[in-house]
Amino acid sequence: MEDDCEQRDLARRLRELVSELPERERRILTLRYGLDRRAPLTQQQVAEQFRISRSYISRLEKRIISRLKKEILRLS
């Protein structure tokens, strides 16, 4: 039960952190992971929408997730 509460709190904080991201980064995560309740897109599909390479989307995604992870760990 306590774990459920911690998980909900973590999910809430993660949503807040994502909402604070710059628009482009927020959009990349939203498209990649279906955060808008739509089906997640592949890196290639996201890259096509941004008109950049799939490998660049991959690098951006890793950088964004790393920053979010550091922030979550800092707050824990």
Backbone atoms as SQL, in Angstrom:
CREATE TABLE atoms (id INTEGER PRIMARY KEY, chain TEXT, resi INTEGER, resn TEXT, atom TEXT, x REAL, y REAL, z REAL);
INSERT INTO atoms VALUES
  (1, 'A', 1, 'MET', 'N', 0.825, -1.189, 0.000),
  (2, 'A', 1, 'MET', 'CA', 0.000, 0.000, 0.000),
  (3, 'A', 1, 'MET', 'C', 0.870, 1.255, 0.000),
  (4, 'A', 2, 'GLU', 'N', 1.909, 1.248, 0.839),
  (5, 'A', 2, 'GLU', 'CA', 2.822, 2.379, 0.888),
  (6, 'A', 2, 'GLU', 'C', 3.547, 2.548, -0.443),
  (7, 'A', 3, 'ASP', 'N', 3.907, 1.414, -1.070),
  (8, 'A', 3, 'ASP', 'CA', 4.571, 1.465, -2.373),
  (9, 'A', 3, 'ASP', 'C', 3.669, 2.104, -3.420),
  (10, 'A', 4, 'ASP', 'N', 2.374, 1.790, -3.373),
  (11, 'A', 4, 'ASP', 'CA', 1.418, 2.394, -4.311),
  (12, 'A', 4, 'ASP', 'C', 1.392, 3.902, -4.146),
  (13, 'A', 5, 'CYS', 'N', 1.385, 4.351, -2.922),
  (14, 'A', 5, 'CYS', 'CA', 1.356, 5.782, -2.634),
  (15, 'A', 5, 'CYS', 'C', 2.631, 6.458, -3.153),
  (16, 'A', 6, 'GLU', 'N', 3.771, 5.809, -2.929),
  (17, 'A', 6, 'GLU', 'CA', 5.042, 6.343, -3.409),
  (18, 'A', 6, 'GLU', 'C', 5.064, 6.390, -4.935),
  (19, 'A', 7, 'GLN', 'N', 4.539, 5.350, -5.571),
  (20, 'A', 7, 'GLN', 'CA', 4.499, 5.309, -7.027),
  (21, 'A', 7, 'GLN', 'C', 3.615, 6.417, -7.595),
  (22, 'A', 8, 'ARG', 'N', 2.458, 6.628, -6.973),
  (23, 'A', 8, 'ARG', 'CA', 1.569, 7.704, -7.429),
  (24, 'A', 8, 'ARG', 'C', 2.230, 9.070, -7.254),
  (25, 'A', 9, 'ASP', 'N', 2.924, 9.250, -6.134),
  (26, 'A', 9, 'ASP', 'CA', 3.606, 10.519, -5.887),
  (27, 'A', 9, 'ASP', 'C', 4.724, 10.730, -6.904),
  (28, 'A', 10, 'LEU', 'N', 5.468, 9.679, -7.195),
  (29, 'A', 10, 'LEU', 'CA', 6.533, 9.760, -8.186),
  (30, 'A', 10, 'LEU', 'C', 5.969, 10.068, -9.572),
  (31, 'A', 11, 'ALA', 'N', 4.877, 9.417, -9.930),
  (32, 'A', 11, 'ALA', 'CA', 4.244, 9.662, -11.229),
  (33, 'A', 11, 'ALA', 'C', 3.742, 11.104, -11.321),
  (34, 'A', 12, 'ARG', 'N', 3.169, 11.603, -10.234),
  (35, 'A', 12, 'ARG', 'CA', 2.689, 12.986, -10.208),
  (36, 'A', 12, 'ARG', 'C', 3.850, 13.956, -10.394),
  (37, 'A', 13, 'ARG', 'N', 4.942, 13.717, -9.689),
  (38, 'A', 13, 'ARG', 'CA', 6.111, 14.602, -9.787),
  (39, 'A', 13, 'ARG', 'C', 6.715, 14.532, -11.191),
  (40, 'A', 14, 'LEU', 'N', 6.750, 13.348, -11.766),
  (41, 'A', 14, 'LEU', 'CA', 7.287, 13.205, -13.116),
  (42, 'A', 14, 'LEU', 'C', 6.433, 13.979, -14.114),
  (43, 'A', 15, 'ARG', 'N', 5.113, 13.906, -13.974),
  (44, 'A', 15, 'ARG', 'CA', 4.226, 14.694, -14.854),
  (45, 'A', 15, 'ARG', 'C', 4.507, 16.188, -14.706),
  (46, 'A', 16, 'GLU', 'N', 4.734, 16.628, -13.480),
  (47, 'A', 16, 'GLU', 'CA', 5.056, 18.046, -13.252),
  (48, 'A', 16, 'GLU', 'C', 6.365, 18.423, -13.933),
  (49, 'A', 17, 'LEU', 'N', 7.379, 17.570, -13.779),
  (50, 'A', 17, 'LEU', 'CA', 8.672, 17.857, -14.399),
  (51, 'A', 17, 'LEU', 'C', 8.558, 17.902, -15.920),
  (52, 'A', 18, 'VAL', 'N', 7.815, 16.972, -16.484),
  (53, 'A', 18, 'VAL', 'CA', 7.634, 16.963, -17.945),
  (54, 'A', 18, 'VAL', 'C', 6.915, 18.236, -18.384),
  (55, 'A', 19, 'SER', 'N', 5.942, 18.677, -17.610),
  (56, 'A', 19, 'SER', 'CA', 5.200, 19.889, -17.985),
  (57, 'A', 19, 'SER', 'C', 6.076, 21.139, -17.923),
  (58, 'A', 20, 'GLU', 'N', 7.169, 21.069, -17.169),
  (59, 'A', 20, 'GLU', 'CA', 8.072, 22.212, -17.043),
  (60, 'A', 20, 'GLU', 'C', 9.166, 22.227, -18.114),
  (61, 'A', 21, 'LEU', 'N', 9.247, 21.173, -18.907),
  (62, 'A', 21, 'LEU', 'CA', 10.254, 21.106, -19.964),
  (63, 'A', 21, 'LEU', 'C', 9.961, 22.143, -21.045),
  (64, 'A', 22, 'PRO', 'N', 11.005, 22.556, -21.761),
  (65, 'A', 22, 'PRO', 'CA', 10.760, 23.395, -22.944),
  (66, 'A', 22, 'PRO', 'C', 9.816, 22.672, -23.908),
  (67, 'A', 23, 'GLU', 'N', 9.051, 23.410, -24.647),
  (68, 'A', 23, 'GLU', 'CA', 8.015, 22.865, -25.534),
  (69, 'A', 23, 'GLU', 'C', 8.535, 21.740, -26.428),
  (70, 'A', 24, 'ARG', 'N', 9.667, 21.939, -27.059),
  (71, 'A', 24, 'ARG', 'CA', 10.203, 20.937, -27.988),
  (72, 'A', 24, 'ARG', 'C', 10.491, 19.616, -27.263),
  (73, 'A', 25, 'GLU', 'N', 11.134, 19.702, -26.109),
  (74, 'A', 25, 'GLU', 'CA', 11.464, 18.498, -25.352),
  (75, 'A', 25, 'GLU', 'C', 10.198, 17.807, -24.845),
  (76, 'A', 26, 'ARG', 'N', 9.258, 18.584, -24.376),
  (77, 'A', 26, 'ARG', 'CA', 7.986, 18.024, -23.897),
  (78, 'A', 26, 'ARG', 'C', 7.276, 17.307, -25.040),
  (79, 'A', 27, 'ARG', 'N', 7.299, 17.903, -26.214),
  (80, 'A', 27, 'ARG', 'CA', 6.628, 17.307, -27.371),
  (81, 'A', 27, 'ARG', 'C', 7.302, 16.005, -27.791),
  (82, 'A', 28, 'ILE', 'N', 8.626, 15.979, -27.751),
  (83, 'A', 28, 'ILE', 'CA', 9.358, 14.756, -28.103),
  (84, 'A', 28, 'ILE', 'C', 8.947, 13.620, -27.170),
  (85, 'A', 29, 'LEU', 'N', 8.956, 13.863, -25.869),
  (86, 'A', 29, 'LEU', 'CA', 8.572, 12.812, -24.915),
  (87, 'A', 29, 'LEU', 'C', 7.107, 12.422, -25.073),
  (88, 'A', 30, 'THR', 'N', 6.266, 13.405, -25.290),
  (89, 'A', 30, 'THR', 'CA', 4.839, 13.126, -25.452),
  (90, 'A', 30, 'THR', 'C', 4.594, 12.228, -26.656),
  (91, 'A', 31, 'LEU', 'N', 5.232, 12.533, -27.755),
  (92, 'A', 31, 'LEU', 'CA', 5.059, 11.719, -28.957),
  (93, 'A', 31, 'LEU', 'C', 5.677, 10.331, -28.794),
  (94, 'A', 32, 'ARG', 'N', 6.886, 10.274, -28.238),
  (95, 'A', 32, 'ARG', 'CA', 7.593, 8.999, -28.107),
  (96, 'A', 32, 'ARG', 'C', 6.895, 8.029, -27.165),
  (97, 'A', 33, 'TYR', 'N', 6.339, 8.541, -26.067),
  (98, 'A', 33, 'TYR', 'CA', 5.797, 7.661, -25.040),
  (99, 'A', 33, 'TYR', 'C', 4.284, 7.734, -24.907),
  (100, 'A', 34, 'GLY', 'N', 3.634, 8.411, -25.829),
  (101, 'A', 34, 'GLY', 'CA', 2.180, 8.443, -25.825),
  (102, 'A', 34, 'GLY', 'C', 1.599, 9.120, -24.593),
  (103, 'A', 35, 'LEU', 'N', 2.251, 10.159, -24.114),
  (104, 'A', 35, 'LEU', 'CA', 1.803, 10.838, -22.899),
  (105, 'A', 35, 'LEU', 'C', 0.497, 11.604, -23.093),
  (106, 'A', 36, 'ASP', 'N', 0.069, 11.727, -24.328),
  (107, 'A', 36, 'ASP', 'CA', -1.193, 12.408, -24.617),
  (108, 'A', 36, 'ASP', 'C', -2.318, 11.391, -24.835),
  (109, 'A', 37, 'ARG', 'N', -2.114, 10.186, -24.320),
  (110, 'A', 37, 'ARG', 'CA', -3.080, 9.083, -24.413),
  (111, 'A', 37, 'ARG', 'C', -3.270, 8.575, -25.840),
  (112, 'A', 38, 'ARG', 'N', -2.311, 8.882, -26.674),
  (113, 'A', 38, 'ARG', 'CA', -2.291, 8.321, -28.030),
  (114, 'A', 38, 'ARG', 'C', -1.218, 7.248, -28.076),
  (115, 'A', 39, 'ALA', 'N', -1.183, 6.526, -29.156),
  (116, 'A', 39, 'ALA', 'CA', -0.159, 5.499, -29.315),
  (117, 'A', 39, 'ALA', 'C', 1.220, 6.160, -29.404),
  (118, 'A', 40, 'PRO', 'N', 2.209, 5.588, -28.721),
  (119, 'A', 40, 'PRO', 'CA', 3.566, 6.131, -28.829),
  (120, 'A', 40, 'PRO', 'C', 4.091, 5.969, -30.252),
  (121, 'A', 41, 'LEU', 'N', 4.940, 6.900, -30.648),
  (122, 'A', 41, 'LEU', 'CA', 5.541, 6.851, -31.976),
  (123, 'A', 41, 'LEU', 'C', 6.970, 6.331, -31.880),
  (124, 'A', 42, 'THR', 'N', 7.475, 5.815, -32.979),
  (125, 'A', 42, 'THR', 'CA', 8.872, 5.390, -33.038),
  (126, 'A', 42, 'THR', 'C', 9.764, 6.627, -33.129),
  (127, 'A', 43, 'GLN', 'N', 11.041, 6.429, -32.880),
  (128, 'A', 43, 'GLN', 'CA', 11.982, 7.537, -33.036),
  (129, 'A', 43, 'GLN', 'C', 11.949, 8.059, -34.471),
  (130, 'A', 44, 'GLN', 'N', 11.821, 7.159, -35.422),
  (131, 'A', 44, 'GLN', 'CA', 11.778, 7.572, -36.830),
  (132, 'A', 44, 'GLN', 'C', 10.564, 8.447, -37.113),
  (133, 'A', 45, 'GLN', 'N', 9.415, 8.069, -36.578),
  (134, 'A', 45, 'GLN', 'CA', 8.196, 8.862, -36.792),
  (135, 'A', 45, 'GLN', 'C', 8.320, 10.246, -36.156),
  (136, 'A', 46, 'VAL', 'N', 8.900, 10.298, -34.970),
  (137, 'A', 46, 'VAL', 'CA', 9.096, 11.595, -34.305),
  (138, 'A', 46, 'VAL', 'C', 10.090, 12.427, -35.105),
  (139, 'A', 47, 'ALA', 'N', 11.161, 11.802, -35.547),
  (140, 'A', 47, 'ALA', 'CA', 12.174, 12.504, -36.337),
  (141, 'A', 47, 'ALA', 'C', 11.568, 13.129, -37.596),
  (142, 'A', 48, 'GLU', 'N', 10.682, 12.394, -38.242),
  (143, 'A', 48, 'GLU', 'CA', 10.037, 12.918, -39.446),
  (144, 'A', 48, 'GLU', 'C', 9.192, 14.144, -39.126),
  (145, 'A', 49, 'GLN', 'N', 8.512, 14.135, -37.991),
  (146, 'A', 49, 'GLN', 'CA', 7.703, 15.295, -37.617),
  (147, 'A', 49, 'GLN', 'C', 8.565, 16.526, -37.353),
  (148, 'A', 50, 'PHE', 'N', 9.749, 16.310, -36.776),
  (149, 'A', 50, 'PHE', 'CA', 10.649, 17.422, -36.470),
  (150, 'A', 50, 'PHE', 'C', 11.613, 17.728, -37.613),
  (151, 'A', 51, 'ARG', 'N', 11.583, 16.873, -38.631),
  (152, 'A', 51, 'ARG', 'CA', 12.468, 17.014, -39.795),
  (153, 'A', 51, 'ARG', 'C', 13.942, 16.991, -39.393),
  (154, 'A', 52, 'ILE', 'N', 14.254, 16.041, -38.520),
  (155, 'A', 52, 'ILE', 'CA', 15.634, 15.811, -38.106),
  (156, 'A', 52, 'ILE', 'C', 15.878, 14.304, -38.154),
  (157, 'A', 53, 'SER', 'N', 17.115, 13.883, -37.931),
  (158, 'A', 53, 'SER', 'CA', 17.436, 12.457, -38.035),
  (159, 'A', 53, 'SER', 'C', 16.947, 11.680, -36.819),
  (160, 'A', 54, 'ARG', 'N', 16.740, 10.392, -37.041),
  (161, 'A', 54, 'ARG', 'CA', 16.338, 9.504, -35.963),
  (162, 'A', 54, 'ARG', 'C', 17.410, 9.455, -34.882),
  (163, 'A', 55, 'SER', 'N', 18.674, 9.465, -35.292),
  (164, 'A', 55, 'SER', 'CA', 19.756, 9.400, -34.308),
  (165, 'A', 55, 'SER', 'C', 19.778, 10.650, -33.430),
  (166, 'A', 56, 'TYR', 'N', 19.399, 11.797, -33.997),
  (167, 'A', 56, 'TYR', 'CA', 19.355, 13.015, -33.189),
  (168, 'A', 56, 'TYR', 'C', 18.197, 12.946, -32.191),
  (169, 'A', 57, 'ILE', 'N', 17.071, 12.391, -32.600),
  (170, 'A', 57, 'ILE', 'CA', 15.953, 12.189, -31.661),
  (171, 'A', 57, 'ILE', 'C', 16.416, 11.281, -30.528),
  (172, 'A', 58, 'SER', 'N', 17.157, 10.242, -30.863),
  (173, 'A', 58, 'SER', 'CA', 17.655, 9.317, -29.853),
  (174, 'A', 58, 'SER', 'C', 18.537, 10.045, -28.838),
  (175, 'A', 59, 'ARG', 'N', 19.443, 10.877, -29.331),
  (176, 'A', 59, 'ARG', 'CA', 20.325, 11.630, -28.426),
  (177, 'A', 59, 'ARG', 'C', 19.532, 12.600, -27.560),
  (178, 'A', 60, 'LEU', 'N', 18.581, 13.300, -28.169),
  (179, 'A', 60, 'LEU', 'CA', 17.751, 14.237, -27.401),
  (180, 'A', 60, 'LEU', 'C', 16.952, 13.507, -26.329),
  (181, 'A', 61, 'GLU', 'N', 16.363, 12.400, -26.714),
  (182, 'A', 61, 'GLU', 'CA', 15.555, 11.608, -25.792),
  (183, 'A', 61, 'GLU', 'C', 16.394, 11.160, -24.592),
  (184, 'A', 62, 'LYS', 'N', 17.582, 10.643, -24.846),
  (185, 'A', 62, 'LYS', 'CA', 18.457, 10.205, -23.762),
  (186, 'A', 62, 'LYS', 'C', 18.824, 11.366, -22.844),
  (187, 'A', 63, 'ARG', 'N', 19.116, 12.508, -23.425),
  (188, 'A', 63, 'ARG', 'CA', 19.490, 13.684, -22.636),
  (189, 'A', 63, 'ARG', 'C', 18.318, 14.152, -21.765),
  (190, 'A', 64, 'ILE', 'N', 17.140, 14.190, -22.332),
  (191, 'A', 64, 'ILE', 'CA', 15.945, 14.631, -21.598),
  (192, 'A', 64, 'ILE', 'C', 15.657, 13.673, -20.446),
  (193, 'A', 65, 'ILE', 'N', 15.684, 12.383, -20.730),
  (194, 'A', 65, 'ILE', 'CA', 15.394, 11.387, -19.698),
  (195, 'A', 65, 'ILE', 'C', 16.442, 11.421, -18.593),
  (196, 'A', 66, 'SER', 'N', 17.689, 11.621, -18.969),
  (197, 'A', 66, 'SER', 'CA', 18.755, 11.711, -17.971),
  (198, 'A', 66, 'SER', 'C', 18.522, 12.896, -17.033),
  (199, 'A', 67, 'ARG', 'N', 18.140, 14.033, -17.585),
  (200, 'A', 67, 'ARG', 'CA', 17.867, 15.209, -16.743),
  (201, 'A', 67, 'ARG', 'C', 16.676, 14.966, -15.826),
  (202, 'A', 68, 'LEU', 'N', 15.633, 14.338, -16.350),
  (203, 'A', 68, 'LEU', 'CA', 14.462, 14.029, -15.523),
  (204, 'A', 68, 'LEU', 'C', 14.827, 13.069, -14.403),
  (205, 'A', 69, 'LYS', 'N', 15.634, 12.072, -14.723),
  (206, 'A', 69, 'LYS', 'CA', 16.057, 11.093, -13.727),
  (207, 'A', 69, 'LYS', 'C', 16.858, 11.764, -12.611),
  (208, 'A', 70, 'LYS', 'N', 17.787, 12.623, -12.991),
  (209, 'A', 70, 'LYS', 'CA', 18.582, 13.348, -11.983),
  (210, 'A', 70, 'LYS', 'C', 17.699, 14.186, -11.082),
  (211, 'A', 71, 'GLU', 'N', 16.719, 14.830, -11.660),
  (212, 'A', 71, 'GLU', 'CA', 15.824, 15.676, -10.875),
  (213, 'A', 71, 'GLU', 'C', 14.966, 14.837, -9.926),
  (214, 'A', 72, 'ILE', 'N', 14.472, 13.713, -10.406),
  (215, 'A', 72, 'ILE', 'CA', 13.673, 12.818, -9.550),
  (216, 'A', 72, 'ILE', 'C', 14.539, 12.318, -8.384),
  (217, 'A', 73, 'LEU', 'N', 15.764, 11.896, -8.680),
  (218, 'A', 73, 'LEU', 'CA', 16.656, 11.408, -7.636),
  (219, 'A', 73, 'LEU', 'C', 16.983, 12.507, -6.628),
  (220, 'A', 74, 'ARG', 'N', 17.162, 13.704, -7.124),
  (221, 'A', 74, 'ARG', 'CA', 17.456, 14.835, -6.234),
  (222, 'A', 74, 'ARG', 'C', 16.296, 15.094, -5.283),
  (223, 'A', 75, 'LEU', 'N', 15.090, 14.935, -5.769),
  (224, 'A', 75, 'LEU', 'CA', 13.904, 15.212, -4.953),
  (225, 'A', 75, 'LEU', 'C', 13.544, 14.061, -4.019),
  (226, 'A', 76, 'SER', 'N', 14.097, 12.877, -4.283),
  (227, 'A', 76, 'SER', 'CA', 13.740, 11.708, -3.456),
  (228, 'A', 76, 'SER', 'C', 14.481, 11.694, -2.139);
